[in-house]
PDB file of C-alpha atoms and ligand atoms in Angstrom:
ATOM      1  CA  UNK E   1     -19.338   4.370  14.775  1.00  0.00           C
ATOM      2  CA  UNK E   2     -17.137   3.031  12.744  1.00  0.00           C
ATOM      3  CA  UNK E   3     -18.025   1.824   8.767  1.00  0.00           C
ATOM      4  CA  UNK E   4     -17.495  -1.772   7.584  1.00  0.00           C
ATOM      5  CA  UNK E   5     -17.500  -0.883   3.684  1.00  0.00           C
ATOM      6  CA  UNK E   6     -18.864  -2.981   1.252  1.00  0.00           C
ATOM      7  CA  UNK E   7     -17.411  -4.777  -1.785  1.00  0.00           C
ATOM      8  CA  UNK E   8     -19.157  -2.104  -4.128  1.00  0.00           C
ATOM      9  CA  UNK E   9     -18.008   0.603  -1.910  1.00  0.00           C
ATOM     10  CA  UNK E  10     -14.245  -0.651  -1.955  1.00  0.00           C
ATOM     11  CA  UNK E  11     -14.682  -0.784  -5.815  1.00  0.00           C
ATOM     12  CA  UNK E  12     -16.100   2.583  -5.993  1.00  0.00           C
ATOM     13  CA  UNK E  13     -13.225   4.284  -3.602  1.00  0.00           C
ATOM     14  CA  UNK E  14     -10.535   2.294  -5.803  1.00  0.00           C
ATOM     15  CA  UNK E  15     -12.235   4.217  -8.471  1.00  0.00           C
ATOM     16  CA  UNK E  16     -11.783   7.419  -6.629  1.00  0.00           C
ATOM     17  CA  UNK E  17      -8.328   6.703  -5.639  1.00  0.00           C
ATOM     18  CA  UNK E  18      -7.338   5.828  -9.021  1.00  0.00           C
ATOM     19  CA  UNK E  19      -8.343   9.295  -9.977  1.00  0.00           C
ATOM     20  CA  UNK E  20      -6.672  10.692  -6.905  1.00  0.00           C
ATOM     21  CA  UNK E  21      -3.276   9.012  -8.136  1.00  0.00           C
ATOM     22  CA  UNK E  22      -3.839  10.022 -11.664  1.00  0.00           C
ATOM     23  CA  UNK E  23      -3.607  13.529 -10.565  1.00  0.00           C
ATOM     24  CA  UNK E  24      -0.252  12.807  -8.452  1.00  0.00           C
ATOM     25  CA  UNK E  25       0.909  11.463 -11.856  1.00  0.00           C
ATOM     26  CA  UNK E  26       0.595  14.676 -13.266  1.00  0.00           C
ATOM     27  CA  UNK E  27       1.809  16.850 -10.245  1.00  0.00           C
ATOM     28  CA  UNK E  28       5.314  14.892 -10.451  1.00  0.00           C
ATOM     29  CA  UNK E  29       5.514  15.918 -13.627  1.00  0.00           C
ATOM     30  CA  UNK E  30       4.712  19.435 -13.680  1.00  0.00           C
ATOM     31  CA  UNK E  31       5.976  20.314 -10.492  1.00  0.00           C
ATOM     32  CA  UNK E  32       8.871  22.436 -11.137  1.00  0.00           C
ATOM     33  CA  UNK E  33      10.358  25.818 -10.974  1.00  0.00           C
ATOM     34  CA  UNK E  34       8.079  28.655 -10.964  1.00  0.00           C
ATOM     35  CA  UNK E  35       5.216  27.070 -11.626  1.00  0.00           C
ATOM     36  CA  UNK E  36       1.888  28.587  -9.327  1.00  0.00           C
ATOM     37  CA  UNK E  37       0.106  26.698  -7.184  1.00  0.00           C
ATOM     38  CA  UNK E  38      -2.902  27.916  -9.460  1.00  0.00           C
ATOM     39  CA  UNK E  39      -1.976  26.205 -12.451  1.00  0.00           C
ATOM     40  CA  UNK E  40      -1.340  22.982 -10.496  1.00  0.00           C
ATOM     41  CA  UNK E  41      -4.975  23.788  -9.042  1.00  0.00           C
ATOM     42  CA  UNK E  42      -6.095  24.111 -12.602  1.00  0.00           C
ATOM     43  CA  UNK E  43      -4.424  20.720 -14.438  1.00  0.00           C
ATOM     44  CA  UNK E  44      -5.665  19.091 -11.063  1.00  0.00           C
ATOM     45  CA  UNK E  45      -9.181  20.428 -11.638  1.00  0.00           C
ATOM     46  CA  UNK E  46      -9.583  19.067 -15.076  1.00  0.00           C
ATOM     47  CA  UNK E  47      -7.859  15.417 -14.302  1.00  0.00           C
ATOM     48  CA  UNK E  48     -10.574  14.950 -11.875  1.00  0.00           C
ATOM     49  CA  UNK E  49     -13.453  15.891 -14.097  1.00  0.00           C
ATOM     50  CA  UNK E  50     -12.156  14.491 -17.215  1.00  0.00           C
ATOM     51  CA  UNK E  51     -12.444  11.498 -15.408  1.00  0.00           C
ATOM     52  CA  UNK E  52     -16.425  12.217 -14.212  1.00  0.00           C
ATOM     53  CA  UNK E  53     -15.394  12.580 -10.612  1.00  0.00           C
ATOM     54  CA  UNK E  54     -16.115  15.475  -8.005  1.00  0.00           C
ATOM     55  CA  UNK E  55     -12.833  17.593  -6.408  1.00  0.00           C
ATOM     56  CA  UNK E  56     -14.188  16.794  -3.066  1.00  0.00           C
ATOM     57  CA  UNK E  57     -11.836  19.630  -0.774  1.00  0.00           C
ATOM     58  CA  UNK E  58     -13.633  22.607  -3.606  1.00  0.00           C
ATOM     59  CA  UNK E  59     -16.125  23.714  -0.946  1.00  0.00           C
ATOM     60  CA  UNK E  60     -15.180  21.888   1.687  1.00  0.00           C
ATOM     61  CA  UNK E  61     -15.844  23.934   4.893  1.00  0.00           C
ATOM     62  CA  UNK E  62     -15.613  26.648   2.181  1.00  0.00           C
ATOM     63  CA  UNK E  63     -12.035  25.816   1.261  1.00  0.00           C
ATOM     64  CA  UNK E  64     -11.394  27.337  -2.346  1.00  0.00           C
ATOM     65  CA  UNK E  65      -9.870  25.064  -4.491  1.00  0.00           C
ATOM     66  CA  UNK E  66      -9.174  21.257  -5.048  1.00  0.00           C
ATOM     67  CA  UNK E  67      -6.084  20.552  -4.221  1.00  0.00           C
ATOM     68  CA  UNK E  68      -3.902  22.003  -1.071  1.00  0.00           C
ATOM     69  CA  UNK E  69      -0.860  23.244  -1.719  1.00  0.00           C
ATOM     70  CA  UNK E  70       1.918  23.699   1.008  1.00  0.00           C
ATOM     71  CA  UNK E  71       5.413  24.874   0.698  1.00  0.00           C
ATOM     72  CA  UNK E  72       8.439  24.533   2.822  1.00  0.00           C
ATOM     73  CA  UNK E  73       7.031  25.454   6.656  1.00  0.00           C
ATOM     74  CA  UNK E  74       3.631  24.839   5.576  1.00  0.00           C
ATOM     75  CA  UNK E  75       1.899  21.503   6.926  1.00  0.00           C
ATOM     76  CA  UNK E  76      -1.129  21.618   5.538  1.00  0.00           C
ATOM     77  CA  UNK E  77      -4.697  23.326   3.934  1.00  0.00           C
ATOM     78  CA  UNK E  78      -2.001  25.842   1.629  1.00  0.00           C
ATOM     79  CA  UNK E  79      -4.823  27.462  -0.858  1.00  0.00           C
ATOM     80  CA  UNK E  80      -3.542  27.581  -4.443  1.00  0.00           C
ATOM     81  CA  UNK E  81      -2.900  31.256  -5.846  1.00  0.00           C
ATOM     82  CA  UNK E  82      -1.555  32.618  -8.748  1.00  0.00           C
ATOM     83  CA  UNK E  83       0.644  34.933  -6.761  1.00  0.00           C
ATOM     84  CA  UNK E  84       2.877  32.041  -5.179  1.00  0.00           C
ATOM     85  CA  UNK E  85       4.991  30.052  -7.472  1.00  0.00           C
ATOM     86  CA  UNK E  86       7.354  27.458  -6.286  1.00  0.00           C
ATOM     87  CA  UNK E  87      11.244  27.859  -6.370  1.00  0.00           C
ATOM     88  CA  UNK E  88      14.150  25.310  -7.209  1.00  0.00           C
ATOM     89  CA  UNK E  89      14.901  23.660  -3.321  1.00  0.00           C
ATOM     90  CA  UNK E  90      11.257  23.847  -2.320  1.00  0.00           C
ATOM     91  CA  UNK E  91       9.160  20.831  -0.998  1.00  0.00           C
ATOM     92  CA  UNK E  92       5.391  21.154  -1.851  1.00  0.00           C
ATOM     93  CA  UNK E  93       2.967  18.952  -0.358  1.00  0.00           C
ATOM     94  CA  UNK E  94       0.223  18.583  -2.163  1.00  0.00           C
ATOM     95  CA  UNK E  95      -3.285  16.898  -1.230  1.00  0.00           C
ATOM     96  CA  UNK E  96      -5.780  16.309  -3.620  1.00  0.00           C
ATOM     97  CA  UNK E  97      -9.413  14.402  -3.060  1.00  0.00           C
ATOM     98  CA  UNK E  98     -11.726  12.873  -5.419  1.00  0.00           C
ATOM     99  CA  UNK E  99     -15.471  12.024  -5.184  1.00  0.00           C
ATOM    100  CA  UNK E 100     -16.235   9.067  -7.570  1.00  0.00           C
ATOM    101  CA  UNK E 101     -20.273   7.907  -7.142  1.00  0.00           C
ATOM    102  CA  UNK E 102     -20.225   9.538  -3.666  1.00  0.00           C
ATOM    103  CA  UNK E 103     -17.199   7.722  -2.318  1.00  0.00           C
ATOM    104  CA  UNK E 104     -13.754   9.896  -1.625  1.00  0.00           C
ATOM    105  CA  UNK E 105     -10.571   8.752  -2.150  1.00  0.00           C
ATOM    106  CA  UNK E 106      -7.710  10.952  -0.607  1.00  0.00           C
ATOM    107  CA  UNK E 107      -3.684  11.321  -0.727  1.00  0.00           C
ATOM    108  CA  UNK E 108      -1.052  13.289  -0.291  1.00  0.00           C
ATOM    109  CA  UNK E 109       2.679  13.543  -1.417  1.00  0.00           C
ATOM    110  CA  UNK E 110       5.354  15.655  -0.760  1.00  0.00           C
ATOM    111  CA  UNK E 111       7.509  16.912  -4.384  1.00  0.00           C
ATOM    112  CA  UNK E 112      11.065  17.980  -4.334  1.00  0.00           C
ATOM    113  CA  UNK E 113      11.167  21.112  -6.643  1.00  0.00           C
ATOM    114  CA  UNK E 114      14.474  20.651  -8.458  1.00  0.00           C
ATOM    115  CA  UNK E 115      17.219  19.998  -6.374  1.00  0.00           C
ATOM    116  CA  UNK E 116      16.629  19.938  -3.003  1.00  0.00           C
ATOM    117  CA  UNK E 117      18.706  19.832   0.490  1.00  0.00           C
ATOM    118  CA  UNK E 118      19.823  16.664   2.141  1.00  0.00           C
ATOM    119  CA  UNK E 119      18.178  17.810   4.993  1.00  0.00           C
ATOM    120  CA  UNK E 120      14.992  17.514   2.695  1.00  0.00           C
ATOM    121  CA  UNK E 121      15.991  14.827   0.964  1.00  0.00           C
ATOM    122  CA  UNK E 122      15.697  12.912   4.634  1.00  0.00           C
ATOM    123  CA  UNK E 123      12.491  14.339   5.745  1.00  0.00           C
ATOM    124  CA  UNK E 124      10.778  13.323   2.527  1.00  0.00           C
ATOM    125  CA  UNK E 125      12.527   9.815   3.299  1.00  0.00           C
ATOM    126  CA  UNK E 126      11.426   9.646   6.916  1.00  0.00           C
ATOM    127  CA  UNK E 127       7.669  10.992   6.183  1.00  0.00           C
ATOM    128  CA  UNK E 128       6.927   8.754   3.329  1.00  0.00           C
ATOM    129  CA  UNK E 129       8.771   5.768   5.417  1.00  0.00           C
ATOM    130  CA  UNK E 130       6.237   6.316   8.247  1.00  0.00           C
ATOM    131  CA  UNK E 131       3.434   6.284   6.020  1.00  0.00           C
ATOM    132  CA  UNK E 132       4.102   2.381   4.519  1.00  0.00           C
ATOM    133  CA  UNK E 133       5.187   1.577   8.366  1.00  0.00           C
ATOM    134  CA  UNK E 134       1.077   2.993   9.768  1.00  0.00           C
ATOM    135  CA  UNK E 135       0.282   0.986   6.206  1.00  0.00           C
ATOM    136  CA  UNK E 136       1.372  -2.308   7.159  1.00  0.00           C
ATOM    137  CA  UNK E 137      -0.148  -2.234  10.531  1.00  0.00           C
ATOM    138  CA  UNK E 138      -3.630  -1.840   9.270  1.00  0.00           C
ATOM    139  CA  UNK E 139      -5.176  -5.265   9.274  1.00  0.00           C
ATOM    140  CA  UNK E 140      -7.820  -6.859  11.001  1.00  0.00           C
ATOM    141  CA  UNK E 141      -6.945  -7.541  14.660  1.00  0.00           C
ATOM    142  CA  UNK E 142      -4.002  -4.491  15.184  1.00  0.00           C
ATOM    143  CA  UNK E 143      -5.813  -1.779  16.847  1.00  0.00           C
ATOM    144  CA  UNK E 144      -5.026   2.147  16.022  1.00  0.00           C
ATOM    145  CA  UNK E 145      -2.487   2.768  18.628  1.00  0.00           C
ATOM    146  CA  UNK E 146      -0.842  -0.136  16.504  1.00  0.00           C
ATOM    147  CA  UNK E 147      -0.663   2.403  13.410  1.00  0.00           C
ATOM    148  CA  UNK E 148       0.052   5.525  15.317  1.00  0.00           C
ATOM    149  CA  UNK E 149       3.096   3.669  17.157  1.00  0.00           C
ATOM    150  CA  UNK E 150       4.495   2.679  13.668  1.00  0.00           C
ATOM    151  CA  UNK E 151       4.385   6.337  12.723  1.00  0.00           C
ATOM    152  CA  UNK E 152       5.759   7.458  15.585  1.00  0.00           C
ATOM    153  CA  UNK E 153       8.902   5.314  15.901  1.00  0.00           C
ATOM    154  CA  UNK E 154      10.116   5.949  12.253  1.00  0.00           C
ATOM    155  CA  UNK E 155       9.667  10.226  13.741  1.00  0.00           C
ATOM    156  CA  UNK E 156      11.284   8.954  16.495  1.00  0.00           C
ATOM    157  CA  UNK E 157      14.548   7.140  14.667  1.00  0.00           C
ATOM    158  CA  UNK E 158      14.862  10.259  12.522  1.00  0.00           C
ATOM    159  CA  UNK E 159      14.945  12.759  14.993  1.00  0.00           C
ATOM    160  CA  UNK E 160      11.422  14.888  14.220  1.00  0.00           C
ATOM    161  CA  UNK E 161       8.420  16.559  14.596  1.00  0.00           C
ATOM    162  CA  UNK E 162       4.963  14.983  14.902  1.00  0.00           C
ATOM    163  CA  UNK E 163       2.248  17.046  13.455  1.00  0.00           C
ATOM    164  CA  UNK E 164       0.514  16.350  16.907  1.00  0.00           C
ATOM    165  CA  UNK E 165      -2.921  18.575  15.790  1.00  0.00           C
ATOM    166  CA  UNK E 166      -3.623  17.119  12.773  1.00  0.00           C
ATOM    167  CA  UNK E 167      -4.298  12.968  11.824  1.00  0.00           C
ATOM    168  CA  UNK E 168      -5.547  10.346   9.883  1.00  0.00           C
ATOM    169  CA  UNK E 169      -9.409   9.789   9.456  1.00  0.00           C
ATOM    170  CA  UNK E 170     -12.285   7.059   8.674  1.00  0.00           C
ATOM    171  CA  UNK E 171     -12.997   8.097   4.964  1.00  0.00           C
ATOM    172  CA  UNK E 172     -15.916   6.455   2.863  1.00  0.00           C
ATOM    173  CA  UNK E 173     -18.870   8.500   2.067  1.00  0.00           C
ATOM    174  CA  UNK E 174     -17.477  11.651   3.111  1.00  0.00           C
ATOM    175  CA  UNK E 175     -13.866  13.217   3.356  1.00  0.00           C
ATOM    176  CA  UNK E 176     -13.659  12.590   7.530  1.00  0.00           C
ATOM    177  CA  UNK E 177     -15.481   9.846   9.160  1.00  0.00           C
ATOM    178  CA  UNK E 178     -14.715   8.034  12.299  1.00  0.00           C
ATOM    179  CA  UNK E 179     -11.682   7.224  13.471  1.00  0.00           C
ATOM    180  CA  UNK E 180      -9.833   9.879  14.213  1.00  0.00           C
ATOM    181  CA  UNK E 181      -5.909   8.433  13.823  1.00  0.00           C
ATOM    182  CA  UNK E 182      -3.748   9.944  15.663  1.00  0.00           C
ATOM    183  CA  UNK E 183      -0.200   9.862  14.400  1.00  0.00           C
ATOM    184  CA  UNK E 184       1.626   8.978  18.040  1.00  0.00           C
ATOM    185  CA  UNK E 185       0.396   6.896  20.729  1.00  0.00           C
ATOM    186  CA  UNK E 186      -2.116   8.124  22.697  1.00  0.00           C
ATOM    187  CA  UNK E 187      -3.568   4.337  24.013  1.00  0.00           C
ATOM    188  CA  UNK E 188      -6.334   4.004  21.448  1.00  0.00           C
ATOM    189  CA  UNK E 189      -7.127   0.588  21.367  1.00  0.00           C
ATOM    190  CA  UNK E 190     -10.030   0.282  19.216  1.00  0.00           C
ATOM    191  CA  UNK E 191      -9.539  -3.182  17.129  1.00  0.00           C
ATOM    192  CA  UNK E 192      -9.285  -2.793  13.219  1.00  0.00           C
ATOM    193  CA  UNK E 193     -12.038  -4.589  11.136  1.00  0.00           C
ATOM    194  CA  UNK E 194     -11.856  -6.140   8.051  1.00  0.00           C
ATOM    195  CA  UNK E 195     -13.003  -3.624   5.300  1.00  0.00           C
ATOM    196  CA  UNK E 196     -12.482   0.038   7.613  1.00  0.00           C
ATOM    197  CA  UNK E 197     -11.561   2.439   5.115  1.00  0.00           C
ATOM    198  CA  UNK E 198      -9.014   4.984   6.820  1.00  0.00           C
ATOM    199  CA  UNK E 199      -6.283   7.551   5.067  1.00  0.00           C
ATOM    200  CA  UNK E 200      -3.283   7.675   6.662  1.00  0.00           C
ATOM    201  CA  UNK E 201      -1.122  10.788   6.803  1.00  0.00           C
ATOM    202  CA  UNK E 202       1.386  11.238   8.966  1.00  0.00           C
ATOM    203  CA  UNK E 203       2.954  14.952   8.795  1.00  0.00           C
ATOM    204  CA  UNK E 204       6.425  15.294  10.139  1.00  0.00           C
ATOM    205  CA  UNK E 205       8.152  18.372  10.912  1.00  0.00           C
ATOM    206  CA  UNK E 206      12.478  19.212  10.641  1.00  0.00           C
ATOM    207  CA  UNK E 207      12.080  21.044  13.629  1.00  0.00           C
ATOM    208  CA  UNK E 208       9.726  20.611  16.439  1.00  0.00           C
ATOM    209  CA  UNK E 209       5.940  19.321  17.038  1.00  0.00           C
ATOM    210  CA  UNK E 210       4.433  23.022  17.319  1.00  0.00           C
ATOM    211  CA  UNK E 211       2.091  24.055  14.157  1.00  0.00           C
ATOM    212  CA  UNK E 212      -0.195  27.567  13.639  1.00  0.00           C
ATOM    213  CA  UNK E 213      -2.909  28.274  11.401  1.00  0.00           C
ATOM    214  CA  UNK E 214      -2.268  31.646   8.848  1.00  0.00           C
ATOM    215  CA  UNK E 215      -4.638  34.780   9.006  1.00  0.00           C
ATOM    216  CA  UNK E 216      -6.180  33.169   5.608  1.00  0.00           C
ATOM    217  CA  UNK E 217      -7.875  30.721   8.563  1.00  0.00           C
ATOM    218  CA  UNK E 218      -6.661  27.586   6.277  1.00  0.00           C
ATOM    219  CA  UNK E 219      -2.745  27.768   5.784  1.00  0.00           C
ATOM    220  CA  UNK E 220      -1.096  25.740   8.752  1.00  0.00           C
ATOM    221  CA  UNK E 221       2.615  25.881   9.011  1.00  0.00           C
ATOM    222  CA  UNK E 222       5.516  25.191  11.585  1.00  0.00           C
ATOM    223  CA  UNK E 223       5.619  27.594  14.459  1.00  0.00           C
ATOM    224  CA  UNK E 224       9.374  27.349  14.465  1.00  0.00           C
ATOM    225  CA  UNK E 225       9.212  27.787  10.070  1.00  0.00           C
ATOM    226  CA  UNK E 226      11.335  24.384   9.469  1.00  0.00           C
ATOM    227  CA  UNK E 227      10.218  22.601   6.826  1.00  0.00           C
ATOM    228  CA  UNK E 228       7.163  19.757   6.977  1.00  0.00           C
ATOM    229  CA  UNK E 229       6.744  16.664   5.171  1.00  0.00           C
ATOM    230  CA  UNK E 230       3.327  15.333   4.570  1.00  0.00           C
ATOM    231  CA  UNK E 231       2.008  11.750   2.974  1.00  0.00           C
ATOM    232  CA  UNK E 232      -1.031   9.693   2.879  1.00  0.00           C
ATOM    233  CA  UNK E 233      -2.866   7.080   1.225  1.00  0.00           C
ATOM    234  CA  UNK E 234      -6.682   5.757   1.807  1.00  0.00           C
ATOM    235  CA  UNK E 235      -6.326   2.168   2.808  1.00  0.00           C
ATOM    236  CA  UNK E 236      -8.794  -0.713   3.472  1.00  0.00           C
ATOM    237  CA  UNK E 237      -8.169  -3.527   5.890  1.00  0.00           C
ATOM    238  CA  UNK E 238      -8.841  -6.968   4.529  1.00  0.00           C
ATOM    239  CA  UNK E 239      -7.924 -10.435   5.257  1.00  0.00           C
ATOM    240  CA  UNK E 240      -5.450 -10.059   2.590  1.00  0.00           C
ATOM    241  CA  UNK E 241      -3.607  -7.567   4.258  1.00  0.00           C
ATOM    242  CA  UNK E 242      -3.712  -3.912   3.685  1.00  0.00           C
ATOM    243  CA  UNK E 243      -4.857  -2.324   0.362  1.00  0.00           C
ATOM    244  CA  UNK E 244      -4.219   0.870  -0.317  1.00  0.00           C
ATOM    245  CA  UNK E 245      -6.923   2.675  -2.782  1.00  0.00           C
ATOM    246  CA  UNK E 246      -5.025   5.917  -4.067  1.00  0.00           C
ATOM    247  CA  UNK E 247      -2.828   4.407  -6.581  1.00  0.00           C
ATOM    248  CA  UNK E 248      -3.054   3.689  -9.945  1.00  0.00           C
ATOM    249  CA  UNK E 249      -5.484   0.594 -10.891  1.00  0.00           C
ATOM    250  CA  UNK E 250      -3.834  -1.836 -13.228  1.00  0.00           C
TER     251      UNK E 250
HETATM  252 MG1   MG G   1      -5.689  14.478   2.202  1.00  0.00          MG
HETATM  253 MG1   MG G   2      -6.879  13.110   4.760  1.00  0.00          MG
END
């Protein structure tokens, strides 16, 4: 079943997502040159409980930290280490949930390290483009295959990769709740309702659609090692049009 949420649970996840974006903030600032996914782990850590909220991914099917961190061929679920340290020309994706009074708010964003590629420079381009295109279609009356289409064409006029294994998600009072959002068409037809709460994050790939998990059991990256893009926001349907939750509150 899928959640209606309630005005106080829409404030509370704005909350959340304000805390969420508070920490991208910070990540666009520090990301650079040989700085370890650890210490972006760290300054994420205390962002989230300076602001009295819960890292929701620390624990998380026993996942060890609170943000993800994934470079270059990696999609998604990197673990932060002190051993890996990003390099001028790198993209890092970075995901980061908070908990705020039991409700989640979760985003991701791909960083440029430096100077990057053109070839980069387009996939960051094309990823975050598909993201606002699954964005506007989420209002009351589209249906899911309405958002996954809108992802899929912008893959489609750039020439990539669909993450085909990994999707979007109902999110509320926990991290994954129903939908699952697929980011291509697949027929779904179920009917968006005002007030669904769902993150959106499509993951697009240079090279082809084909993904593996790492020995770690967490790390997913490109089968063919060509760099992935990943972006995503936690957005509520209203008669007002979409809102998205994970950005700074004014
Ligand atoms: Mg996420
Ligand atoms: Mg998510």
């Amino acid at each position: 079943m899928i959640n209606r949420k309630s005005r106080e649970e829409i404030k509370l996840m704005r909350h959340a997502g304000h805390i969420v974006a508070l920490v991208h903030q910070k990540m666009k600032e520090v990301v650079e040159p040989g700085i370890s996914t650890k210490e972006l782990d760290n300054i994420a850590m205390k962002i989230i409980k300076e602001n009295r909220a819960i890292p929701t991914f620390l624990g998380y099917s026993g996942f060890p930290a609170c943000i993800c961190t994934s470079i270059n061929e990696q999609v998604v679920h990197g673990i932060p280490s002190e051993k890996v340290t990003v390099k001028e020309g790198d993209i890092i994706s970075i995901d980061v949930g908070a908990t705020y009074r039991g409700l989640v708010g979760d985003s991701a964003w791909s960083y440029a390290v430096g100077n990057v590629s053109d070839d980069i420079k387009r996939l960051m381009e094309a990823t975050e483009k598909s993201l606002y295109a699954g964005i506007d279609k989420m209002r009351p009356g589209n249906t899911l295959n309405d958002i996954s289409g809108a992802i899929e064409d912008v893959a489609v006029e750039y020439g990539y990769g669909i993450v085909r294994q990994y999707g979007g998600h109902g999110v509320g009072h926990t991290m994954h709740e129903e939908p699952f959002l697929y980011n291509y068409r697949v027929g779904d037809h179920t009917l968006i309702k005002s007030n669904y709460a769902i993150a959106i994050e499509p993951m697009l790939n240079i090279g082809g659609d084909d993904v593996e998990v790492a020995s770690d059991e967490w790390t997913v990256s490109t089968v063919d090692k060509k760099p992935s893009a990943h972006f995503e926001h936690t957005v509520v349907a209203t008669d007002d049009g979409p809102q998205i939750m994970t950005k700074l509150m004014e």
